[in-house]
PDB file of C-alpha atoms (C1' of nucleotides) in Angstrom:
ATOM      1  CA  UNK A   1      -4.629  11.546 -12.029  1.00 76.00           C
ATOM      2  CA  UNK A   2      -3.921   8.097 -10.514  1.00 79.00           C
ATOM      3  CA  UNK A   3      -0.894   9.214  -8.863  1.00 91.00           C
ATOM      4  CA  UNK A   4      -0.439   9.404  -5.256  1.00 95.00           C
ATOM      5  CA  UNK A   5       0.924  12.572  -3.717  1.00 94.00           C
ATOM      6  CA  UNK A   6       3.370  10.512  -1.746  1.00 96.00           C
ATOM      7  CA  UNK A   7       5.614  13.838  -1.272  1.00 96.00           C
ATOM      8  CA  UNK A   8       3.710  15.250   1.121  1.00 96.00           C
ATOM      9  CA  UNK A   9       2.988  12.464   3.180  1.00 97.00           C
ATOM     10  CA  UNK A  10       6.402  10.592   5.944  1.00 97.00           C
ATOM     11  CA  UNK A  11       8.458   7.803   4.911  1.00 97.00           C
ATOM     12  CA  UNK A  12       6.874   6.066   7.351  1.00 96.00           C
ATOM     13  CA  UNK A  13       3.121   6.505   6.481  1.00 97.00           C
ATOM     14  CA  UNK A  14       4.423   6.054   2.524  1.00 98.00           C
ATOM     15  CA  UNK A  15       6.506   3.063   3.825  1.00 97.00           C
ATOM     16  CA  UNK A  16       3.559   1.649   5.747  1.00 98.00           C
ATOM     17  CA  UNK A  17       1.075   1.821   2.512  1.00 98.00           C
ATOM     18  CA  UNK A  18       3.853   0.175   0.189  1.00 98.00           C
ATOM     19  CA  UNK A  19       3.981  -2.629   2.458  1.00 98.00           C
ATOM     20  CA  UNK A  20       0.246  -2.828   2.930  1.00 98.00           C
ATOM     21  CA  UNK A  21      -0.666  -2.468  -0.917  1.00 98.00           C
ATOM     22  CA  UNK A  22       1.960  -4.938  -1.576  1.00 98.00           C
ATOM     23  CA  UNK A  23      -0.377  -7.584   0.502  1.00 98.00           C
ATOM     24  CA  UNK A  24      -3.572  -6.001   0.042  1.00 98.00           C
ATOM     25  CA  UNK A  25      -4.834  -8.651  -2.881  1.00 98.00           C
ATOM     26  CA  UNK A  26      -6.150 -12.323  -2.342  1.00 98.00           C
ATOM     27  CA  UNK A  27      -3.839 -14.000  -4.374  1.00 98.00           C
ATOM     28  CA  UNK A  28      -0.844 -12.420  -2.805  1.00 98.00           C
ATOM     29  CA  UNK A  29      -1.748 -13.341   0.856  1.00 98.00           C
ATOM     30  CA  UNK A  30      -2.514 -16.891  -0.610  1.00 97.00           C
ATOM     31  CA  UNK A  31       0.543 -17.079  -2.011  1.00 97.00           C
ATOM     32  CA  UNK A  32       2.507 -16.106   1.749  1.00 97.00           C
ATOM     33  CA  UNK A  33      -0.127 -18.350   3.833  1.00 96.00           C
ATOM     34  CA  UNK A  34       1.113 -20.804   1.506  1.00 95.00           C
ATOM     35  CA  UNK A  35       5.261 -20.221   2.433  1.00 94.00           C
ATOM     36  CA  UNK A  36       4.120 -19.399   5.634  1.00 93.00           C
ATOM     37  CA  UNK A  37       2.484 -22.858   6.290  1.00 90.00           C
ATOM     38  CA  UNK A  38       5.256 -24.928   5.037  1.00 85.00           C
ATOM     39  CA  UNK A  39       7.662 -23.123   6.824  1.00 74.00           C
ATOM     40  CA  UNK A  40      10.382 -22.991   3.916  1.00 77.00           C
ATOM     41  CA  UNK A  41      10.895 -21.840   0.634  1.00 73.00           C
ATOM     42  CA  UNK A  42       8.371 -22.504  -1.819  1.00 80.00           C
ATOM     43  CA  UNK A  43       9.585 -23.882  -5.533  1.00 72.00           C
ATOM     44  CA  UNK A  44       6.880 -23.299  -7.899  1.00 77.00           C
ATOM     45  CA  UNK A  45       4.299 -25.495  -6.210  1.00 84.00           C
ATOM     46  CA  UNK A  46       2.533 -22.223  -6.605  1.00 88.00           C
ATOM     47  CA  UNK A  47       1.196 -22.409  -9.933  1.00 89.00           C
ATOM     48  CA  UNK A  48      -1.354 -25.273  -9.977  1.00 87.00           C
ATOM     49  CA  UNK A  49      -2.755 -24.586  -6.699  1.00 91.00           C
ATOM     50  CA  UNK A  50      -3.829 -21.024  -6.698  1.00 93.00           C
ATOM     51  CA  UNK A  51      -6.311 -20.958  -9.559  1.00 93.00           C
ATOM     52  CA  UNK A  52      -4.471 -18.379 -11.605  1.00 96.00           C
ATOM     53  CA  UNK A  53      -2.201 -18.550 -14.987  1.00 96.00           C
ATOM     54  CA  UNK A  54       1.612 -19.003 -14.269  1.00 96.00           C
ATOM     55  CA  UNK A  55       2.531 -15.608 -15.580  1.00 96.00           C
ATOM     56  CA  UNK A  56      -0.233 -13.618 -13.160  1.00 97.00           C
ATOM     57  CA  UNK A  57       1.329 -15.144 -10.326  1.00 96.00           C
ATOM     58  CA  UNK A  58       5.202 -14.377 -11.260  1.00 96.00           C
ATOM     59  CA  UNK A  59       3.749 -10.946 -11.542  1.00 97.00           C
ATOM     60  CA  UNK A  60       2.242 -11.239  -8.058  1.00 97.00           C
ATOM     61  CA  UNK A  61       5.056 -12.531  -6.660  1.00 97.00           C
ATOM     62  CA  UNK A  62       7.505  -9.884  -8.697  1.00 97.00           C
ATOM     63  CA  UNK A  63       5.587  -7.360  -6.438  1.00 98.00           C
ATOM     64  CA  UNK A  64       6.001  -9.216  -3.076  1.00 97.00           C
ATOM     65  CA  UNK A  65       9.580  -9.189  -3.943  1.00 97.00           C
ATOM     66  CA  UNK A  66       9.514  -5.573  -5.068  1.00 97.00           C
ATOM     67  CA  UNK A  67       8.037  -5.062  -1.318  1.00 98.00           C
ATOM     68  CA  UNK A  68      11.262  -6.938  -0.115  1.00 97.00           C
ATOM     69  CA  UNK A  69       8.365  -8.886   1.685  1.00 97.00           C
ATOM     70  CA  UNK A  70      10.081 -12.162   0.573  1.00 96.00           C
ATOM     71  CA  UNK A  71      12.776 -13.116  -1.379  1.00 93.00           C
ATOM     72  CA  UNK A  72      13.695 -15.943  -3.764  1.00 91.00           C
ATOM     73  CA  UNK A  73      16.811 -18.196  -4.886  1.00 91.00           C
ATOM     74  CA  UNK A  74      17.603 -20.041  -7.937  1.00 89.00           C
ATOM     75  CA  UNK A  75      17.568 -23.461  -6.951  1.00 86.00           C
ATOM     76  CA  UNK A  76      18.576 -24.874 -10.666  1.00 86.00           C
ATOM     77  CA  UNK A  77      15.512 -25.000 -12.887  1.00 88.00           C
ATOM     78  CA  UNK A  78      12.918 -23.455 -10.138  1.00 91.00           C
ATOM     79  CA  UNK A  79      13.297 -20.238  -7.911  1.00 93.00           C
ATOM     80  CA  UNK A  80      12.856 -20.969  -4.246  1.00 92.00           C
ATOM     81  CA  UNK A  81      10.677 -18.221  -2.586  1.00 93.00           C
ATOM     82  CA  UNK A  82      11.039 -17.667   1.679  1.00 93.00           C
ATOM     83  CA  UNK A  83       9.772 -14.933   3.743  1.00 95.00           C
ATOM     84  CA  UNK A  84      12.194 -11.897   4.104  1.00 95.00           C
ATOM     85  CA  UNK A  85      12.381 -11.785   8.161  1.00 94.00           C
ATOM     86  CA  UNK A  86      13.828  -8.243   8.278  1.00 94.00           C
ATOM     87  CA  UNK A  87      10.398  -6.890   6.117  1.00 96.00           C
ATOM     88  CA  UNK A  88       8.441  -9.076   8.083  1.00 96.00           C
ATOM     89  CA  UNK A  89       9.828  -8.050  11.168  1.00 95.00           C
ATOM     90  CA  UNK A  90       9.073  -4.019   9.970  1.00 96.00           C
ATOM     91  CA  UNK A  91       5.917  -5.169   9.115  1.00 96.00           C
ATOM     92  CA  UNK A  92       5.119  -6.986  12.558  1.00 96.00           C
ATOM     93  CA  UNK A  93       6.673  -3.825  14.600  1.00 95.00           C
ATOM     94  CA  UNK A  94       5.005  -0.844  12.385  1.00 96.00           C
ATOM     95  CA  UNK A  95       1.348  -2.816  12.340  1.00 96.00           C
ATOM     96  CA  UNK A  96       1.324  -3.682  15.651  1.00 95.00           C
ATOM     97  CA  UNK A  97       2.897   0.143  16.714  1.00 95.00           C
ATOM     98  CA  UNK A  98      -0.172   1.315  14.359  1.00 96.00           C
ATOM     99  CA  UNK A  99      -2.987  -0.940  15.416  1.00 96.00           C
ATOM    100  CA  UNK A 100      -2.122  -0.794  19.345  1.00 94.00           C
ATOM    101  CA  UNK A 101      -2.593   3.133  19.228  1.00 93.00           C
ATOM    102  CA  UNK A 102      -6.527   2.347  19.349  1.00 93.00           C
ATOM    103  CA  UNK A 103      -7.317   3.051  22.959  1.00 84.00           C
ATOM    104  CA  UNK A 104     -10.785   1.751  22.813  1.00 77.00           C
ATOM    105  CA  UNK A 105     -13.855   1.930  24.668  1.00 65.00           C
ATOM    106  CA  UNK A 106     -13.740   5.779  23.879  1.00 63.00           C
ATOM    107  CA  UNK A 107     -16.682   5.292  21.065  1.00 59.00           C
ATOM    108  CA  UNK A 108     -18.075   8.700  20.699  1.00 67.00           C
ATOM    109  CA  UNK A 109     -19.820   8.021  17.140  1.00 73.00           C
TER     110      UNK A 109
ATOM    111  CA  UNK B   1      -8.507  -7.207 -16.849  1.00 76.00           C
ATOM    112  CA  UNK B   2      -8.351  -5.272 -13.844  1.00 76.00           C
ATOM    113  CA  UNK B   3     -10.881  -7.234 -12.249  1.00 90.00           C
ATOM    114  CA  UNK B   4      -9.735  -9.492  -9.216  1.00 95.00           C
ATOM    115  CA  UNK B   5     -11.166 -13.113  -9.097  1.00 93.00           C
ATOM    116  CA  UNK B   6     -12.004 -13.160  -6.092  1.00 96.00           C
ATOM    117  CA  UNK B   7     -14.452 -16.253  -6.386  1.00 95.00           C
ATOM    118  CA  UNK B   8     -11.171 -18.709  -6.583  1.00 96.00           C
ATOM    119  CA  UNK B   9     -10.033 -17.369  -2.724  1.00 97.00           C
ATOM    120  CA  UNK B  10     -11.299 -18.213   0.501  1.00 97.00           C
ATOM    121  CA  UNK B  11     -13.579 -15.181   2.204  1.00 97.00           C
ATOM    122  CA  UNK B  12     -10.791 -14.845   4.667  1.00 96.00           C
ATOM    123  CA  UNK B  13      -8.634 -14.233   2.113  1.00 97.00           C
ATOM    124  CA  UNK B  14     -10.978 -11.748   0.377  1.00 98.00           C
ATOM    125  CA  UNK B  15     -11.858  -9.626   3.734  1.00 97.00           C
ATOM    126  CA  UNK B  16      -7.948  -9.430   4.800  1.00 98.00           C
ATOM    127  CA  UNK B  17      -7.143  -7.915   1.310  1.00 98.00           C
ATOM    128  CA  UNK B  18      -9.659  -5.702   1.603  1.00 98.00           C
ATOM    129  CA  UNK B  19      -9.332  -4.392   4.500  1.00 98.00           C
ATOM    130  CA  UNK B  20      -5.736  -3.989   3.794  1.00 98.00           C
ATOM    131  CA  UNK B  21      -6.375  -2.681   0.346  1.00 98.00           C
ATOM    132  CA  UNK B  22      -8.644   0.102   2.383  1.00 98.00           C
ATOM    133  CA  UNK B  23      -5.669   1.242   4.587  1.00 98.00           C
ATOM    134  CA  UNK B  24      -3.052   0.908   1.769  1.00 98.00           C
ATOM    135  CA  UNK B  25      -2.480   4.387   0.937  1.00 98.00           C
ATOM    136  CA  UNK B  26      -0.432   7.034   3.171  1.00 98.00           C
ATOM    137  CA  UNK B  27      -3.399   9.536   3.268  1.00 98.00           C
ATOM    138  CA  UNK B  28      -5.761   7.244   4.679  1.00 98.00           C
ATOM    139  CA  UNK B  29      -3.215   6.179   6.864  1.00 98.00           C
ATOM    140  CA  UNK B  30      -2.625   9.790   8.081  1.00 97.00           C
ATOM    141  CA  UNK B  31      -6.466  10.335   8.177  1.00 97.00           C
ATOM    142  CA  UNK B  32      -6.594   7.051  10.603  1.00 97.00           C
ATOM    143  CA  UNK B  33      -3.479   8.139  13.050  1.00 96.00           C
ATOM    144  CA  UNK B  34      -5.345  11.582  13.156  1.00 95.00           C
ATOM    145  CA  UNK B  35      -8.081   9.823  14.743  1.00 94.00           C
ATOM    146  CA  UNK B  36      -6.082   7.706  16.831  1.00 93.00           C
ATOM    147  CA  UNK B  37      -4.132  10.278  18.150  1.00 89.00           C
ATOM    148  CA  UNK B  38      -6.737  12.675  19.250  1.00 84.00           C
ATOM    149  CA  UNK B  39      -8.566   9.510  20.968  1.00 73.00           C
ATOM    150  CA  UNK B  40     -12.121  11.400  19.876  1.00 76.00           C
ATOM    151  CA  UNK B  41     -13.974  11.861  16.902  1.00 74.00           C
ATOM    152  CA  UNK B  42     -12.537  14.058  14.028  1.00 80.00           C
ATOM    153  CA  UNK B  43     -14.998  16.912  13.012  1.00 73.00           C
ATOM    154  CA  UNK B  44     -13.749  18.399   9.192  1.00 77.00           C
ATOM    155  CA  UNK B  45      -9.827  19.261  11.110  1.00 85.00           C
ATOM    156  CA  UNK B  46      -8.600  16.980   8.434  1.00 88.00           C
ATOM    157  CA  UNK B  47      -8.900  19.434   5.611  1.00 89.00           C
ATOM    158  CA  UNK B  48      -6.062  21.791   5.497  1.00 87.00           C
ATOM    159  CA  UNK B  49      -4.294  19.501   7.636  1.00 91.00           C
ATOM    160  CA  UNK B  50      -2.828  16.983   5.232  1.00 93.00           C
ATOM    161  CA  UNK B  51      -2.421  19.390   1.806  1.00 93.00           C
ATOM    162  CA  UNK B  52      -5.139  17.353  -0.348  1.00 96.00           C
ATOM    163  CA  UNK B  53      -8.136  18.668  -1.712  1.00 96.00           C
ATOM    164  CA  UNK B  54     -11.815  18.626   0.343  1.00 96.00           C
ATOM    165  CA  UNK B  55     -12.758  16.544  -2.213  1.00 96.00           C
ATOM    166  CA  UNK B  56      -9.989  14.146  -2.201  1.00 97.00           C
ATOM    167  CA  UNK B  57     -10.396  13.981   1.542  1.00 96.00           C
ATOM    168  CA  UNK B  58     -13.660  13.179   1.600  1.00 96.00           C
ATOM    169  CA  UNK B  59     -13.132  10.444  -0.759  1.00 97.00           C
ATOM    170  CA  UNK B  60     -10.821   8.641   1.311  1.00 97.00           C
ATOM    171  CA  UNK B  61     -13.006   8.442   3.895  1.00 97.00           C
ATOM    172  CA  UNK B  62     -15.720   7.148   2.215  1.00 97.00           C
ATOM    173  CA  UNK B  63     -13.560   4.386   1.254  1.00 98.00           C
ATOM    174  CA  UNK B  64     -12.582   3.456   5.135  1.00 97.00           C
ATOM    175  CA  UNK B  65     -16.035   4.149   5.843  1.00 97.00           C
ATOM    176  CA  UNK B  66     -17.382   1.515   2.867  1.00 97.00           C
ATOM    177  CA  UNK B  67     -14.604  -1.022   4.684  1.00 98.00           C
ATOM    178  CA  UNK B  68     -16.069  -0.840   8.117  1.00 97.00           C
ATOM    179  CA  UNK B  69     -12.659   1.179   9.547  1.00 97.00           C
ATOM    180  CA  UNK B  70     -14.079   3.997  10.379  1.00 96.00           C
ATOM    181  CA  UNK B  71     -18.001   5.228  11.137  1.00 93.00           C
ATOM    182  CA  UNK B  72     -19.252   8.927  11.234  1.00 91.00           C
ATOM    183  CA  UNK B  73     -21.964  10.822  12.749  1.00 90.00           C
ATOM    184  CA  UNK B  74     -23.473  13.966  11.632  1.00 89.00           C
ATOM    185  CA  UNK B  75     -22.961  16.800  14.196  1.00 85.00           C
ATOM    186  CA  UNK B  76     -24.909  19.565  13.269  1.00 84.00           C
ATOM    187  CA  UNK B  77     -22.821  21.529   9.861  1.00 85.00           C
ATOM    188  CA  UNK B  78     -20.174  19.071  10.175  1.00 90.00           C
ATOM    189  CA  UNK B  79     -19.648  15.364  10.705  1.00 92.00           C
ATOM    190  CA  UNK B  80     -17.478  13.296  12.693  1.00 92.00           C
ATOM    191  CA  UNK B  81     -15.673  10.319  12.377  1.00 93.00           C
ATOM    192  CA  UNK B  82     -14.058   7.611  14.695  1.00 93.00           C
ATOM    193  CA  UNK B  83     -12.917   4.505  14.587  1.00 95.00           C
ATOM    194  CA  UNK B  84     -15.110   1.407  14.193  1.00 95.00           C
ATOM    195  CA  UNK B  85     -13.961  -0.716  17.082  1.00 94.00           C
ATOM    196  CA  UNK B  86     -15.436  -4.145  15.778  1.00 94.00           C
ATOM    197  CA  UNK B  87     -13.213  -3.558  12.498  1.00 96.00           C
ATOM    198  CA  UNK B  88     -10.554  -3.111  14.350  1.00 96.00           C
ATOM    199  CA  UNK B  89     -10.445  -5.566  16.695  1.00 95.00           C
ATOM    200  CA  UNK B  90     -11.498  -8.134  13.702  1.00 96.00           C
ATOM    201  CA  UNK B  91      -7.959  -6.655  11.953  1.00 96.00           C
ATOM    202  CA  UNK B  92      -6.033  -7.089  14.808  1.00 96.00           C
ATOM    203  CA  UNK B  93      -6.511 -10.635  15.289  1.00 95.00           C
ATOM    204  CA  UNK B  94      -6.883 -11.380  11.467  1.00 96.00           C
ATOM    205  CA  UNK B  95      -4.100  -9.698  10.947  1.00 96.00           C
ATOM    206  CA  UNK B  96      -1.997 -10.904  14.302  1.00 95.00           C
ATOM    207  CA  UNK B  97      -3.024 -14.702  13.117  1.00 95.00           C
ATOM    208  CA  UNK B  98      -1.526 -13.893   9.553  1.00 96.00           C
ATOM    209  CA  UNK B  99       1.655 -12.455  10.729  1.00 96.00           C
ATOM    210  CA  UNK B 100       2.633 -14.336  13.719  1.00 94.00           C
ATOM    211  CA  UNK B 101       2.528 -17.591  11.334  1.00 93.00           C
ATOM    212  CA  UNK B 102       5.776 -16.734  10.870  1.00 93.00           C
ATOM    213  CA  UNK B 103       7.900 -18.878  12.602  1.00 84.00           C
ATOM    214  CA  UNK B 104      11.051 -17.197  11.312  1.00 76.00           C
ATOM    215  CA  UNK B 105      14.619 -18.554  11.828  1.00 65.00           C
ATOM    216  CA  UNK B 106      14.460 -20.968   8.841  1.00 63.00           C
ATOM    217  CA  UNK B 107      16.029 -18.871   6.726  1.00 60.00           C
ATOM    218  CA  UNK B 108      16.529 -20.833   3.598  1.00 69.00           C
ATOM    219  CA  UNK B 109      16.791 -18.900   0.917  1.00 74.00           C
TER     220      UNK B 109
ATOM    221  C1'  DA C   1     -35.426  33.914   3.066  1.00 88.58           C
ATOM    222  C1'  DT C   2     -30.695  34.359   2.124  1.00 88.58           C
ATOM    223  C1'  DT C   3     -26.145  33.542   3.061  1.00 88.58           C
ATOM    224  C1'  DT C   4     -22.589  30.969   5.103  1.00 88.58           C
ATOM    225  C1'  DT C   5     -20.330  26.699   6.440  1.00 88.58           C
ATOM    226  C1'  DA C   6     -19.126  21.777   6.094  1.00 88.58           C
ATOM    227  C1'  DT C   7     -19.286  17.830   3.601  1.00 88.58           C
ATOM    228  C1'  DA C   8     -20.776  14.840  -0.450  1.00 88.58           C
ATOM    229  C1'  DT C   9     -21.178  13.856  -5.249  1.00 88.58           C
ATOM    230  C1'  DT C  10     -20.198  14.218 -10.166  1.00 88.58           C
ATOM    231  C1'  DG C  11     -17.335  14.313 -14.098  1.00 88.58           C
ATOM    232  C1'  DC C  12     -13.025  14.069 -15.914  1.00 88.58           C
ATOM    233  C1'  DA C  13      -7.963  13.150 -16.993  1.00 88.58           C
ATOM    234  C1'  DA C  14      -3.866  10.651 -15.830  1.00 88.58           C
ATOM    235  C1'  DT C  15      -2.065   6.673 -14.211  1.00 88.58           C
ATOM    236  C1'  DA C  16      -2.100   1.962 -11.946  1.00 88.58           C
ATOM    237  C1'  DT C  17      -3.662  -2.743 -11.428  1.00 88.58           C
ATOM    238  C1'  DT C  18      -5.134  -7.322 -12.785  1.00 88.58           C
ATOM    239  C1'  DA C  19      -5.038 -11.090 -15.773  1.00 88.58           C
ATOM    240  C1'  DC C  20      -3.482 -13.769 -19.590  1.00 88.58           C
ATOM    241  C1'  DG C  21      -1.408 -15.520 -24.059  1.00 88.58           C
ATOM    242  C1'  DA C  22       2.762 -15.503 -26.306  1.00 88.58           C
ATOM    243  C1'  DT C  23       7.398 -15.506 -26.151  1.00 88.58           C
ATOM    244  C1'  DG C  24      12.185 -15.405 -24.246  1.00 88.58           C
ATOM    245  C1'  DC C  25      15.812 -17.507 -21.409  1.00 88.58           C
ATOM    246  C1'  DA C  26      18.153 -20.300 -18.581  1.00 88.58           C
ATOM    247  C1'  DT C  27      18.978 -25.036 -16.735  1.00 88.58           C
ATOM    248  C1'  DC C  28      18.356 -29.877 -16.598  1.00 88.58           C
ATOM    249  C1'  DT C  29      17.551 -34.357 -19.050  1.00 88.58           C
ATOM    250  C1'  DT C  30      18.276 -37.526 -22.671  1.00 88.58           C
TER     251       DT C  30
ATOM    252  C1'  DA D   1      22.909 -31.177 -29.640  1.00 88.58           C
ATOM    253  C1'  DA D   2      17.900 -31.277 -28.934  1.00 88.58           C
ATOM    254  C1'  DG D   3      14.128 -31.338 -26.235  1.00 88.58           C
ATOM    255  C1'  DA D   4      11.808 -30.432 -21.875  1.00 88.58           C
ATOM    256  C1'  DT D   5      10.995 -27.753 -17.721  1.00 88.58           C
ATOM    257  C1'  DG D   6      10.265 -23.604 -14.843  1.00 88.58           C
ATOM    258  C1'  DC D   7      10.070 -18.800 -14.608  1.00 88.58           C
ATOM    259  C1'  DA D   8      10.308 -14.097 -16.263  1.00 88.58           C
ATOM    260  C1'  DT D   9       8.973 -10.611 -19.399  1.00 88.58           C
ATOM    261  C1'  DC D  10       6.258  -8.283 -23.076  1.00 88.58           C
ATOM    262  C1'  DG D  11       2.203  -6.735 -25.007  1.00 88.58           C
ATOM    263  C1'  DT D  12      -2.515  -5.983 -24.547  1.00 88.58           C
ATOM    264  C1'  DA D  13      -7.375  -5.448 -22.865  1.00 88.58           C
ATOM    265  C1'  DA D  14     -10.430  -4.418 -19.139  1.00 88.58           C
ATOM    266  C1'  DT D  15     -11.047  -2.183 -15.078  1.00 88.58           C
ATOM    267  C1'  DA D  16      -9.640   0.508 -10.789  1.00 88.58           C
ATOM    268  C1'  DT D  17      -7.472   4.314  -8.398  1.00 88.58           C
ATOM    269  C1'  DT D  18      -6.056   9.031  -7.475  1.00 88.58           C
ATOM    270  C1'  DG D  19      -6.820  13.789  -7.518  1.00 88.58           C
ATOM    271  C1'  DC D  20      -9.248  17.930  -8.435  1.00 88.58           C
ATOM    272  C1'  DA D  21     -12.598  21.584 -10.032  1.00 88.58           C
ATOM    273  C1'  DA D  22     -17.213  22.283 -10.127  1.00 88.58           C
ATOM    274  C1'  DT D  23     -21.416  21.598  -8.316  1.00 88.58           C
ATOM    275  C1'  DA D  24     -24.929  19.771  -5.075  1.00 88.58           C
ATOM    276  C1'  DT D  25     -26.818  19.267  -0.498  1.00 88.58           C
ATOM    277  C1'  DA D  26     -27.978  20.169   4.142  1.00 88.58           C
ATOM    278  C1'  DA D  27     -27.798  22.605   8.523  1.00 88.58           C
ATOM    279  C1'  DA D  28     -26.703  27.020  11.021  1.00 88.58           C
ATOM    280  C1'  DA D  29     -26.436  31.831  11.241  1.00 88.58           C
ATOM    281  C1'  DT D  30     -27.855  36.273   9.749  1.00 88.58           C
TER     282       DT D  30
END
DNA sequence: ATTTTATATTGCAATATTACGATGCATCTT
DNA sequence: AAGATGCATCGTAATATTGCAATATAAAAT
């Protein structure tokens, strides 16, 4: 079908998989190492450096936005992308709330 | 296309998105807090508890298993499955690295 | 040996993703 | 006003994902 059954599932586990699908390709954690290293908003700079046509990565970046992951400005003829720190900070509490549940040292398989 | 070009992204890049990529839906995240919950090994429970198919089921965790998430032993009829605790440790600090680059507060856009 | 039980695999249909060329649409420059 | 610049969107082709019924496989119980 190619349609997930997201109705039976929480908001949080569907929340949790929106966010991680929304990172979950190269390109797309390229593009936020790259904001995330200059520690600002990104104008353009984007195309050129990744290795991909200018319309694949406003598509990638459409998606980050559609996450709410970052977020972007006009600045007059570019867009200025930046990190959205309320998504971010979701994404640093749910992960870690996830990840942390491992207890460890239990390894029974 | 549908085909990711991987070969123009760093093999960090490449192993983050795919372990993401493997966690990125809400079943397999409901499969993986089932495991994490009980703090053992998961024998077959899973079907009938989240309302997918066997087949469906077992599908997901073929794809954590193919990632590395998750291992499984065969005990006896059934099998069981528990986390993979290299995997996880190597996502927790590939993932804690990734996210705490954000050194937030510069709001710009 | 046959049946039951638990999981895996196969085949299929519906939908989603990835990538790009072409084109549209603002804004800035001259 | 007429380019030039920087993105977004559309359309399209190739491939991937999701879900399930049906079937296969393997071990345990009868």
């Amino acid at each position: 079908m190619g349609l997930t059954k997201t109705e039976i599932f929480t908001d949080e586990q569907n929340q949790l998989a929106t966010l991680l699908k929304a990172m979950a390709h190269p390109a797309r954690i390229a593009i936020l190492q790259r904001i995330l290293i200059s520690n600002t908003c990104i104008c353009g700079d984007l195309v050129g450096e990744l290795g991909l046509a200018q319309a694949t990565i406003s598509q990638h970046l459409k998606e980050l936005k559609n996450a709410g992951i970052i977020q972007g400005t006009i600045e007059g003829v570019s867009v200025c992308y930046c990190i959205n720190p309320k998504t971010w900070k979701l994404l640093e509490t749910q992960l870690g709330a996830f990840l942390g549940e491992y207890k460890g040292e239990t390894a029974c398989c």
